[in-house]
Tab-separated table of C-alpha atoms (C1' of nucleotides) in Angstrom:
chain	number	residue	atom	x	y	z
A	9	UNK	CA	0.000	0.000	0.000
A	10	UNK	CA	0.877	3.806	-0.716
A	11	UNK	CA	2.058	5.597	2.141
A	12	UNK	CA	-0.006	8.371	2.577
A	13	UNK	CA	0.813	11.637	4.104
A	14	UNK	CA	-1.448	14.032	5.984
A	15	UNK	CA	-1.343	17.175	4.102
A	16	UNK	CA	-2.455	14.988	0.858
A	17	UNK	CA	-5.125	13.850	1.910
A	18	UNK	CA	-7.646	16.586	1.315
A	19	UNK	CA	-10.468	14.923	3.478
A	20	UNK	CA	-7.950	15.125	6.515
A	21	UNK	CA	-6.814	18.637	5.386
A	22	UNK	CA	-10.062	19.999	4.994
A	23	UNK	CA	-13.098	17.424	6.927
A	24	UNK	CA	-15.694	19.989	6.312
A	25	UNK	CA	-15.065	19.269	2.435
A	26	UNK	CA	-17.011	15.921	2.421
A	27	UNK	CA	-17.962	15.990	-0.594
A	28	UNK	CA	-14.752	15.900	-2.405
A	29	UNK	CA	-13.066	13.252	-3.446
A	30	UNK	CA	-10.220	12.064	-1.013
A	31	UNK	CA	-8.714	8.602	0.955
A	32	UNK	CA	-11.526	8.216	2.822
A	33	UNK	CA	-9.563	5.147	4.793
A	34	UNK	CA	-7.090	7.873	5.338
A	35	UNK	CA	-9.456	9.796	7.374
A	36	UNK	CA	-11.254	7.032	8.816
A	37	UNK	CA	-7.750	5.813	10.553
A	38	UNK	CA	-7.085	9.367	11.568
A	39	UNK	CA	-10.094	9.839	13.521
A	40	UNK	CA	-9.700	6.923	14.896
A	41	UNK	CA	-6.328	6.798	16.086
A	42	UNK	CA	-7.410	10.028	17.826
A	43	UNK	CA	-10.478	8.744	19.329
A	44	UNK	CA	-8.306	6.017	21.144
A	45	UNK	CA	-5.664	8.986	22.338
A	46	UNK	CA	-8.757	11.494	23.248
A	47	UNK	CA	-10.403	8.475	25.773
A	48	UNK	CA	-7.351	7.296	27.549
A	49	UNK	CA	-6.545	10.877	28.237
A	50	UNK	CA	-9.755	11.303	29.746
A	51	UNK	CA	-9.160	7.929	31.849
A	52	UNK	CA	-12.382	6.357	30.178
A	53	UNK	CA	-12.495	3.190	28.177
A	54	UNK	CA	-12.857	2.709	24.086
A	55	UNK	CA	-13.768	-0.989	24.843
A	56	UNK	CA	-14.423	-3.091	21.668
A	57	UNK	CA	-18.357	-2.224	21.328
A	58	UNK	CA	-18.034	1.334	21.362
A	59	UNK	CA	-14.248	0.918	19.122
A	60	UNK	CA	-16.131	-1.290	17.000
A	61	UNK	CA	-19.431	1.212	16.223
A	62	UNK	CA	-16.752	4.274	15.699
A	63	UNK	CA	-15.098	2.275	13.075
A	64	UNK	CA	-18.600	0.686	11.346
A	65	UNK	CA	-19.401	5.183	11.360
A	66	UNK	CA	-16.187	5.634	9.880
A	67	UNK	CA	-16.195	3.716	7.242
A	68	UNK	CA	-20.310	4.354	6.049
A	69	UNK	CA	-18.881	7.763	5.965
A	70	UNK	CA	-22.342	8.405	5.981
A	71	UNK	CA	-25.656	9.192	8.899
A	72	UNK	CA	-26.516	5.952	9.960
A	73	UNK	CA	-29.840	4.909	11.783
A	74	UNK	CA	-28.908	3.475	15.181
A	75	UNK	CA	-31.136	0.302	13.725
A	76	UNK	CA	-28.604	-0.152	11.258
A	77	UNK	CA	-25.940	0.003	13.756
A	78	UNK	CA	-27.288	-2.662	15.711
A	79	UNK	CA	-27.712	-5.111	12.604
A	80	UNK	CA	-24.217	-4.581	11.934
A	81	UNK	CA	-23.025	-4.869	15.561
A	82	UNK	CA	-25.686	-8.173	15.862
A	83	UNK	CA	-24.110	-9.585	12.688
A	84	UNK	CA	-20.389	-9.147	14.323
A	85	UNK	CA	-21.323	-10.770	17.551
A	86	UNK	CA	-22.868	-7.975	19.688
A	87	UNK	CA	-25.868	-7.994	21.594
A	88	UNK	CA	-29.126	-7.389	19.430
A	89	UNK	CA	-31.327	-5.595	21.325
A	90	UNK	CA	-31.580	-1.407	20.827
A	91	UNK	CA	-29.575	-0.028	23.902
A	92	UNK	CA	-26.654	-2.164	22.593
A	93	UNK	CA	-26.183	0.722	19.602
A	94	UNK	CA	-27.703	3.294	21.606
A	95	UNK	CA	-25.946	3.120	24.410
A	96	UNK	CA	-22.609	3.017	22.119
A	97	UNK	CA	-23.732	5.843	20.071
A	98	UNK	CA	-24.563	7.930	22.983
A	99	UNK	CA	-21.135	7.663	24.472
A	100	UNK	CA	-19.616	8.334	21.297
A	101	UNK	CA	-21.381	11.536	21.066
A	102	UNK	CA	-21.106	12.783	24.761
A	103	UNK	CA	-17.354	12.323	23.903
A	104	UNK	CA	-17.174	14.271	21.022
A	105	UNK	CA	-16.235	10.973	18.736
A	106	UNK	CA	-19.752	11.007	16.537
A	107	UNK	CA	-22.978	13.377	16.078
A	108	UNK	CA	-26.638	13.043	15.980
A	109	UNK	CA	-28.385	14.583	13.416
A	110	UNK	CA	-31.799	15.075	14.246
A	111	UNK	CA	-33.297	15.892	10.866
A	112	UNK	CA	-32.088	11.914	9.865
A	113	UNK	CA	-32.793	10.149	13.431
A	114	UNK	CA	-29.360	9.044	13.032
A	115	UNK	CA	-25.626	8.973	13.490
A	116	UNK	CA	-22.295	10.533	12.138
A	117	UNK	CA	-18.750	10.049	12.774
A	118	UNK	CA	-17.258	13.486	13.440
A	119	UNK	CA	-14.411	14.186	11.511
A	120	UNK	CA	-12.121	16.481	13.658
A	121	UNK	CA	-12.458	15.231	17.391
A	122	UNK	CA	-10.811	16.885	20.081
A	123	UNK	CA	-10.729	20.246	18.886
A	124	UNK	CA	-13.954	21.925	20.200
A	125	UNK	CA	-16.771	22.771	18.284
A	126	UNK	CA	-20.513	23.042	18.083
A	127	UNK	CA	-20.807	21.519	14.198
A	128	UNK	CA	-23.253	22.410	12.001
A	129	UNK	CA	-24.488	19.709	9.377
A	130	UNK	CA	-25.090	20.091	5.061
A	131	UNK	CA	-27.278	17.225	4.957
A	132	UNK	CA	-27.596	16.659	0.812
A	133	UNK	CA	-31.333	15.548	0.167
A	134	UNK	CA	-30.173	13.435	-3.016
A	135	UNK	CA	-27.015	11.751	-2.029
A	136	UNK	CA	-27.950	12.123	1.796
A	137	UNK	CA	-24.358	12.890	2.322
A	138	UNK	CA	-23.483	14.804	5.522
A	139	UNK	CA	-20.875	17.397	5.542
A	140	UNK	CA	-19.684	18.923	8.669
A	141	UNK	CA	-19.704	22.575	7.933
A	142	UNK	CA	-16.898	25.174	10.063
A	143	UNK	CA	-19.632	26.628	12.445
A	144	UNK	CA	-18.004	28.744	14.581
A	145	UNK	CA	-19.315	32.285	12.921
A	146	UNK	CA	-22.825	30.857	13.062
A	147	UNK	CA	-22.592	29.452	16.528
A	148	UNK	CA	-20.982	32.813	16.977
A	149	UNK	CA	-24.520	34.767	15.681
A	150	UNK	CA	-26.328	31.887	17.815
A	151	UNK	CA	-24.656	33.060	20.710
A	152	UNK	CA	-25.171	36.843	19.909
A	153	UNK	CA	-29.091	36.470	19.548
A	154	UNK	CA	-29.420	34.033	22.437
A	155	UNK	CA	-27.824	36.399	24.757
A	156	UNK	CA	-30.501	39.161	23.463
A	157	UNK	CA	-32.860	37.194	25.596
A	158	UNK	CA	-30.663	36.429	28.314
A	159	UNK	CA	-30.608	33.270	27.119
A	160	UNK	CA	-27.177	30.801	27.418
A	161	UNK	CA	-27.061	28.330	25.251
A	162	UNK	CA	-25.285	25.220	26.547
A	163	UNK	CA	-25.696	23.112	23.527
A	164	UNK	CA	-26.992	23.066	19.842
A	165	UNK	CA	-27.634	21.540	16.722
A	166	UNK	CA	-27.568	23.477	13.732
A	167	UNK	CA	-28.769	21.228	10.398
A	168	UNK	CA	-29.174	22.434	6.617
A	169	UNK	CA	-30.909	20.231	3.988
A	170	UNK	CA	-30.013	21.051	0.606
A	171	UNK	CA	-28.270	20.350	-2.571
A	172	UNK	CA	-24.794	19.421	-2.380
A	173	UNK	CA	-22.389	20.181	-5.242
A	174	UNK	CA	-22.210	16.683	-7.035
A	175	UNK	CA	-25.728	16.624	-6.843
A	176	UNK	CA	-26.600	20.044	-8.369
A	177	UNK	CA	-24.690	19.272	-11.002
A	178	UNK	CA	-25.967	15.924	-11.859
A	179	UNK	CA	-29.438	17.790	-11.330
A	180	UNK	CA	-28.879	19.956	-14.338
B	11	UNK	CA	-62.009	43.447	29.970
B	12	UNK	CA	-59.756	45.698	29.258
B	13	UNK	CA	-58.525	46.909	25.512
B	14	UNK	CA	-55.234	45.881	24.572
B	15	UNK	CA	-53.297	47.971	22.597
B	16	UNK	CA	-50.532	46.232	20.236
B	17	UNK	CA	-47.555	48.218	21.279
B	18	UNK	CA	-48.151	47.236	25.143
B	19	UNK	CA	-47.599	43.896	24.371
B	20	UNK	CA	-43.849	42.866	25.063
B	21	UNK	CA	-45.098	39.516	23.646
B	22	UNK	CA	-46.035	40.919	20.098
B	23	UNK	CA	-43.856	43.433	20.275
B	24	UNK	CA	-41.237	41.344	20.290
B	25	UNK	CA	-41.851	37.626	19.687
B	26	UNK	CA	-38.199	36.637	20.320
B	27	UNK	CA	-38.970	37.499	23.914
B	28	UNK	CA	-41.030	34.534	24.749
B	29	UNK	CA	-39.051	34.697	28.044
B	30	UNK	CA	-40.246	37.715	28.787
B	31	UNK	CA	-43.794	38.525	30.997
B	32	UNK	CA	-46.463	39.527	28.830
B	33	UNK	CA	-49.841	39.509	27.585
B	34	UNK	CA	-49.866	35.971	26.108
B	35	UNK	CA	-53.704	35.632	24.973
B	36	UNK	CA	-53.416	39.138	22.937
B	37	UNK	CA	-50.021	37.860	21.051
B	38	UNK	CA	-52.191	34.272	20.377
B	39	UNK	CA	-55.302	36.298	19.171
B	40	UNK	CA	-52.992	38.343	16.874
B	41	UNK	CA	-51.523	35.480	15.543
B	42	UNK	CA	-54.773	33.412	14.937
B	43	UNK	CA	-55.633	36.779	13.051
B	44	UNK	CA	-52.943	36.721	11.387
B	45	UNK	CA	-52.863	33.237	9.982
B	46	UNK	CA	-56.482	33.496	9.050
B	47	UNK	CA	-55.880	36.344	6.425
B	48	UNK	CA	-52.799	34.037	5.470
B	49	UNK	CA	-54.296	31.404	4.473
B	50	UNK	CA	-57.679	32.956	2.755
B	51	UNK	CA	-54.832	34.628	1.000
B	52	UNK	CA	-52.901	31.882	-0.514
B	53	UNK	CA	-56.518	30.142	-1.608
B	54	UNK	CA	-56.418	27.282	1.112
B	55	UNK	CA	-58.594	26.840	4.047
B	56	UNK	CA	-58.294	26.979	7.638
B	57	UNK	CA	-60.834	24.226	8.705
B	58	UNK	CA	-61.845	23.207	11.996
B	59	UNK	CA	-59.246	20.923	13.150
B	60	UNK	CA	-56.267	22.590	11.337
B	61	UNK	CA	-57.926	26.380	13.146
B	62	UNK	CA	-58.226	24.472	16.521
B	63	UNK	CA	-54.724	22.891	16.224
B	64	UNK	CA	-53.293	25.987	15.847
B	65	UNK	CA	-55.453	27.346	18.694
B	66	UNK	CA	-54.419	24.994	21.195
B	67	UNK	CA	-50.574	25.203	20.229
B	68	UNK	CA	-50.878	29.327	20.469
B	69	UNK	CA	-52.437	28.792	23.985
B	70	UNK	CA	-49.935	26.409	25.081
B	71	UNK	CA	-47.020	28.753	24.538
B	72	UNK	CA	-44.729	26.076	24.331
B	73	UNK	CA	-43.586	22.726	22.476
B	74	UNK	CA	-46.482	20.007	22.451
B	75	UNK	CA	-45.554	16.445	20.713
B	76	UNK	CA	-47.859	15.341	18.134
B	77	UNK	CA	-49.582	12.927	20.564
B	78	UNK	CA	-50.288	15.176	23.145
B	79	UNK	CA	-52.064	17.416	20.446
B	80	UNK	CA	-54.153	14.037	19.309
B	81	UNK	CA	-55.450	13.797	22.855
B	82	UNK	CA	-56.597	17.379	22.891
B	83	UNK	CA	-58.114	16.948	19.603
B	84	UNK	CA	-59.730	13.606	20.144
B	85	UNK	CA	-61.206	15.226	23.757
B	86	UNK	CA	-62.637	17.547	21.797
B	87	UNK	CA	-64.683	15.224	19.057
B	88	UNK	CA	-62.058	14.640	16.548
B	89	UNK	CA	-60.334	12.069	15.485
B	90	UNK	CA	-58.460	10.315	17.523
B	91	UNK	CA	-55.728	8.620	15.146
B	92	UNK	CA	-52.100	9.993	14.658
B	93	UNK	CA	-52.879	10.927	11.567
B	94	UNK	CA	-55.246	13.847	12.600
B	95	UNK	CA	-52.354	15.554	14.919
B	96	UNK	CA	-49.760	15.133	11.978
B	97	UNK	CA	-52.025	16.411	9.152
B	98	UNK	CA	-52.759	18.806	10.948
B	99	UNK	CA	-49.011	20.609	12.407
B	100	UNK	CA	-48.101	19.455	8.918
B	101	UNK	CA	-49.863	21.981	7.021
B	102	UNK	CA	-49.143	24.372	9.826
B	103	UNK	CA	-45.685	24.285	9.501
B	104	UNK	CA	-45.788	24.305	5.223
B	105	UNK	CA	-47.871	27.106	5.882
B	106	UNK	CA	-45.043	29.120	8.319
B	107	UNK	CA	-47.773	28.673	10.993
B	108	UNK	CA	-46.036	26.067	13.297
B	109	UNK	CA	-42.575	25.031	13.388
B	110	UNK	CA	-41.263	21.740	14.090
B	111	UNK	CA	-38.852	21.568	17.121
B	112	UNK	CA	-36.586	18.309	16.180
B	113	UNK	CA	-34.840	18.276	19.299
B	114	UNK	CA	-37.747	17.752	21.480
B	115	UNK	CA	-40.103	16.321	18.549
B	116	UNK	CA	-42.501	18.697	18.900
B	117	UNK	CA	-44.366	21.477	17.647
B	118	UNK	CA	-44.632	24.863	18.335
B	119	UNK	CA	-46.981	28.086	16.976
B	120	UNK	CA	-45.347	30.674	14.923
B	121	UNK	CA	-45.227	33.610	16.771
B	122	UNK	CA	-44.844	36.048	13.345
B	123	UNK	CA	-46.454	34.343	10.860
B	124	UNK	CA	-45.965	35.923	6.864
B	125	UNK	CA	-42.620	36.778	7.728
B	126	UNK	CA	-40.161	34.951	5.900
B	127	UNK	CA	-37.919	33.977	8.380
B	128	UNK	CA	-35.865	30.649	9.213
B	129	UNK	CA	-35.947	30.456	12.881
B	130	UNK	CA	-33.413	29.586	15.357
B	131	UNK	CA	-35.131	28.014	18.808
B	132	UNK	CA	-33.834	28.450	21.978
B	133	UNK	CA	-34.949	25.827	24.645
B	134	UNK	CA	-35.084	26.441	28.511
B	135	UNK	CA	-34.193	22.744	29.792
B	136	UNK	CA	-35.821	23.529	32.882
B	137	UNK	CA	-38.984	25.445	32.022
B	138	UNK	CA	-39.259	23.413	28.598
B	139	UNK	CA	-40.158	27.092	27.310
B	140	UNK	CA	-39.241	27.630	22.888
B	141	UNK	CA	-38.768	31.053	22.419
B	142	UNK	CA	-37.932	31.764	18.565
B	143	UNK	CA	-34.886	34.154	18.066
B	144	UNK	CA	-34.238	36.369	15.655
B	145	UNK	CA	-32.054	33.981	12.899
B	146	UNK	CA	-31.149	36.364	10.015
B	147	UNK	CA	-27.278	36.971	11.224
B	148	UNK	CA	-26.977	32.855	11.998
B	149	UNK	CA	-29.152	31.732	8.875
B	150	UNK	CA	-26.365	34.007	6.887
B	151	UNK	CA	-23.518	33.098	8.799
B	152	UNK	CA	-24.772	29.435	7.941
B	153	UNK	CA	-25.487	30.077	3.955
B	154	UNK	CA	-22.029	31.002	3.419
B	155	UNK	CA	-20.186	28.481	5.531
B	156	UNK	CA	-22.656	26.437	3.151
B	157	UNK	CA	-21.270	27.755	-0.276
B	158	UNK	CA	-17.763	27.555	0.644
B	159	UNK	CA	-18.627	23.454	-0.057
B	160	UNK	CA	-20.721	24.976	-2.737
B	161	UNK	CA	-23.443	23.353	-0.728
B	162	UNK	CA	-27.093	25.014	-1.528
B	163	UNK	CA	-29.489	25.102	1.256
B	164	UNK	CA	-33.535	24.732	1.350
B	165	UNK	CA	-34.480	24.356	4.685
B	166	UNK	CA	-32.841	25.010	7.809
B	167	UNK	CA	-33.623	23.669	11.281
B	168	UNK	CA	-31.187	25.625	14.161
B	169	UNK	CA	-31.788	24.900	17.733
B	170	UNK	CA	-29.689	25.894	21.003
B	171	UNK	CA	-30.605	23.989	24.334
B	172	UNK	CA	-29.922	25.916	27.273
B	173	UNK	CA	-31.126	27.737	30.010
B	174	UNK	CA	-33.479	30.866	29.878
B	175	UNK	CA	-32.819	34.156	31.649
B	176	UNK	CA	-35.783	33.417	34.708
B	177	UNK	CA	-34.229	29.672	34.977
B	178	UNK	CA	-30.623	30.927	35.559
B	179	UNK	CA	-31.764	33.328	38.631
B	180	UNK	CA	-33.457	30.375	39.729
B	181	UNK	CA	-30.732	28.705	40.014
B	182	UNK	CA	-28.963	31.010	41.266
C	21	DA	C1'	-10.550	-12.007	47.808
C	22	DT	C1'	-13.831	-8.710	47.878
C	23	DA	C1'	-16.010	-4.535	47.159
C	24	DT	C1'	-17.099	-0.900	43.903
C	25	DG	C1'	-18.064	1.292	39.780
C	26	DT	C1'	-18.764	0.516	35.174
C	27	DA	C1'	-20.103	-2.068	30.959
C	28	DT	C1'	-22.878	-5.397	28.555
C	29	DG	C1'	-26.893	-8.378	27.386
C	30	DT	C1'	-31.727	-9.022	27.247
C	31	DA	C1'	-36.750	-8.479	27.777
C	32	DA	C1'	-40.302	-5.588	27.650
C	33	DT	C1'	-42.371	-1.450	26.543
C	34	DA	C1'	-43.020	3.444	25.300
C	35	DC	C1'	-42.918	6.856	22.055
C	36	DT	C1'	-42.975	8.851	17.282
C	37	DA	C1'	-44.453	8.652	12.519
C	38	DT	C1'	-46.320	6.938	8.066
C	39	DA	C1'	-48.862	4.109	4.492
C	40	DA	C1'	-53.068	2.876	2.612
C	41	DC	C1'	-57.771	3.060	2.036
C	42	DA	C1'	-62.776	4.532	2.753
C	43	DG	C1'	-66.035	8.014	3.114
C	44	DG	C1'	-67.415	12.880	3.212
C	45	DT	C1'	-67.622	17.800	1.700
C	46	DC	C1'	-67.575	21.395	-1.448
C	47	DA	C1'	-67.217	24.118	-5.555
C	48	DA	C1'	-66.898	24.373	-10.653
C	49	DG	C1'	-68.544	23.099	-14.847
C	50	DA	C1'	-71.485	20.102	-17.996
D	30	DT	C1'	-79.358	19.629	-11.357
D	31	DC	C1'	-76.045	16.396	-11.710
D	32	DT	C1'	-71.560	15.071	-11.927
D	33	DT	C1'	-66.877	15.422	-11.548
D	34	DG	C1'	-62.727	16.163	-9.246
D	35	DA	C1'	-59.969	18.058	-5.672
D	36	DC	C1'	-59.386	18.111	-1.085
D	37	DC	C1'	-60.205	16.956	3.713
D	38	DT	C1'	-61.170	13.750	7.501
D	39	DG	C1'	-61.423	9.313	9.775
D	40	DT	C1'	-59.722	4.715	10.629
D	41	DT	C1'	-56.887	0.501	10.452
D	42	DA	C1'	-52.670	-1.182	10.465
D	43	DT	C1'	-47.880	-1.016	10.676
D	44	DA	C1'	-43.195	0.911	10.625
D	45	DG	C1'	-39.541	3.169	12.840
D	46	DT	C1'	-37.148	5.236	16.943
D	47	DA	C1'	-35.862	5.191	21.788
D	48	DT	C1'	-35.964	4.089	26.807
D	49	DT	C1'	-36.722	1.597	31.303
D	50	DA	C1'	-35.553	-2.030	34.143
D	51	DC	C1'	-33.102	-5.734	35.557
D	52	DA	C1'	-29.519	-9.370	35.524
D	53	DT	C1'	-24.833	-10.570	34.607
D	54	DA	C1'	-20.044	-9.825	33.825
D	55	DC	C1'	-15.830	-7.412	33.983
D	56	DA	C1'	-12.198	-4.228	35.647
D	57	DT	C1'	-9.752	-1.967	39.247
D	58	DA	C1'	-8.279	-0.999	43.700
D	59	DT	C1'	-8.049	-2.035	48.145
DNA sequence: ATATGTATGTAATACTATAACAGGTCAAGA
DNA sequence: TCTTGACCTGTTATAGTATTACATACATAT
């Protein structure tokens, strides 16, 4: 196999770009190498349910259902019954590692863990690809009009459903 | 009982205050008013259980789910199947009347109806309150993060969970 | 070894949403 | 007037999403 460096990989160098083309397994082995380093720091455990869901996220590079989790999960040996996924899913998210986007009911691997960041999601109606989107100017404006009301904001989830590139071209 | 004059209404006045004490049945009137004319407008009709719907969410002030608006309707001699309730916020929310709060998968009345607007939601996790903020500065903040991926978007949902001004001096 | 906190597996159930079809209402045009 | 067609409501049935509760197992530190 290729050795492949960081700065070529333009999915690493740029994760909000999901829709280009790059070495997905690039990424994927990225993320996950710093998943492991993120939850040893934090003296918690990436035991081989929860390791094994990141990696199945990874990979779809895609929302997935937490249904479709557990099938995959079920198929690899895993408990079958919903709080199996769930309850992998959940951690996964509380540590940063994946997202829920609410407009699917389902499940994304997030792309730059560790560095903090309240994402917001292009959700592609056509190709149902999800791009994470640099938020921080519209969290930013969030913020701003939240405090207006004297409101704080603790946590949020900003989605857009649209037309992605690819598919706006293929469209015309 | 006494007139109510719109400008003395902190409520209408400003509908991104839902926090804020005010004159709740003259801001629900105004809307019902409102969303009548709206709809005779655009050639579609506000019948009973779509009018009522809206009633009872303007009255509420706050998030209902789906099922808690089928009781209410079914209490009150209509149907009694899901598909009454979903109908129902359905058209609301095509029609700008209602807006869909995905977080808490619920529903909530449009406070300014016939403006074009694509809200942002702020929700008090103690008091369960929804109060829609103003969303231009995040919506645009959001469309060009958006066309950097030369990602188009059609529909937006933005929602912060946090806690309202009352709520944080009650805590306090 | 044992106690403690944490993780997993499973059963059962609750909650949310949609598909498909039947019957009713109403207005426009033959 | 009668009919047609569009739309609205009601109902049955089912699909999809998520949680509670409890039992077991595993890890770590005393």
């Amino acid at each position: 196999m290729a050795q492949m460096l960081h700065d070529d990989c333009p999915g690493c160098a740029a994760p909000d770009l999901a829709f280009a083309q790059h070495d997905h397994a690039h990424c994927a082995h990225d993320a996950l190498a710093r998943a492991e380093a993120l939850i040893a720091a934090r003296g918690l455990r990436l035991t081989p349910v929860r390791r094994r869901t990141l990696e199945i996220l990874l990979e779809a590079h895609r929302a997935m259902g937490a249904y479709d989790m557990l099938t995959r999960l079920a198929a690899e040996g895993f408990g079958n019954q919903p709080p199996v996924a769930y309850r992998a899913l959940d951690f996964l998210e509380e540590q940063g590692l994946a997202h829920r986007i609410r407009r699917l009911n389902a499940f994304t691997a997030c792309m730059h863990p560790g560095e903090a960041h309240a994402p917001a999601f292009l959700i592609c109606r056509a190709c149902d690809t999800v791009a994470e989107a640099p938020a921080t100017p519209v969290l930013a404006a969030l913020t701003k009009a939240a405090r207006h009301s004297g409101f704080v904001i603790e946590r949020s989830n900003i989605e857009a459903l649209g037309l992605c590139h690819t598919c706006q071209e293929a469209a015309a």
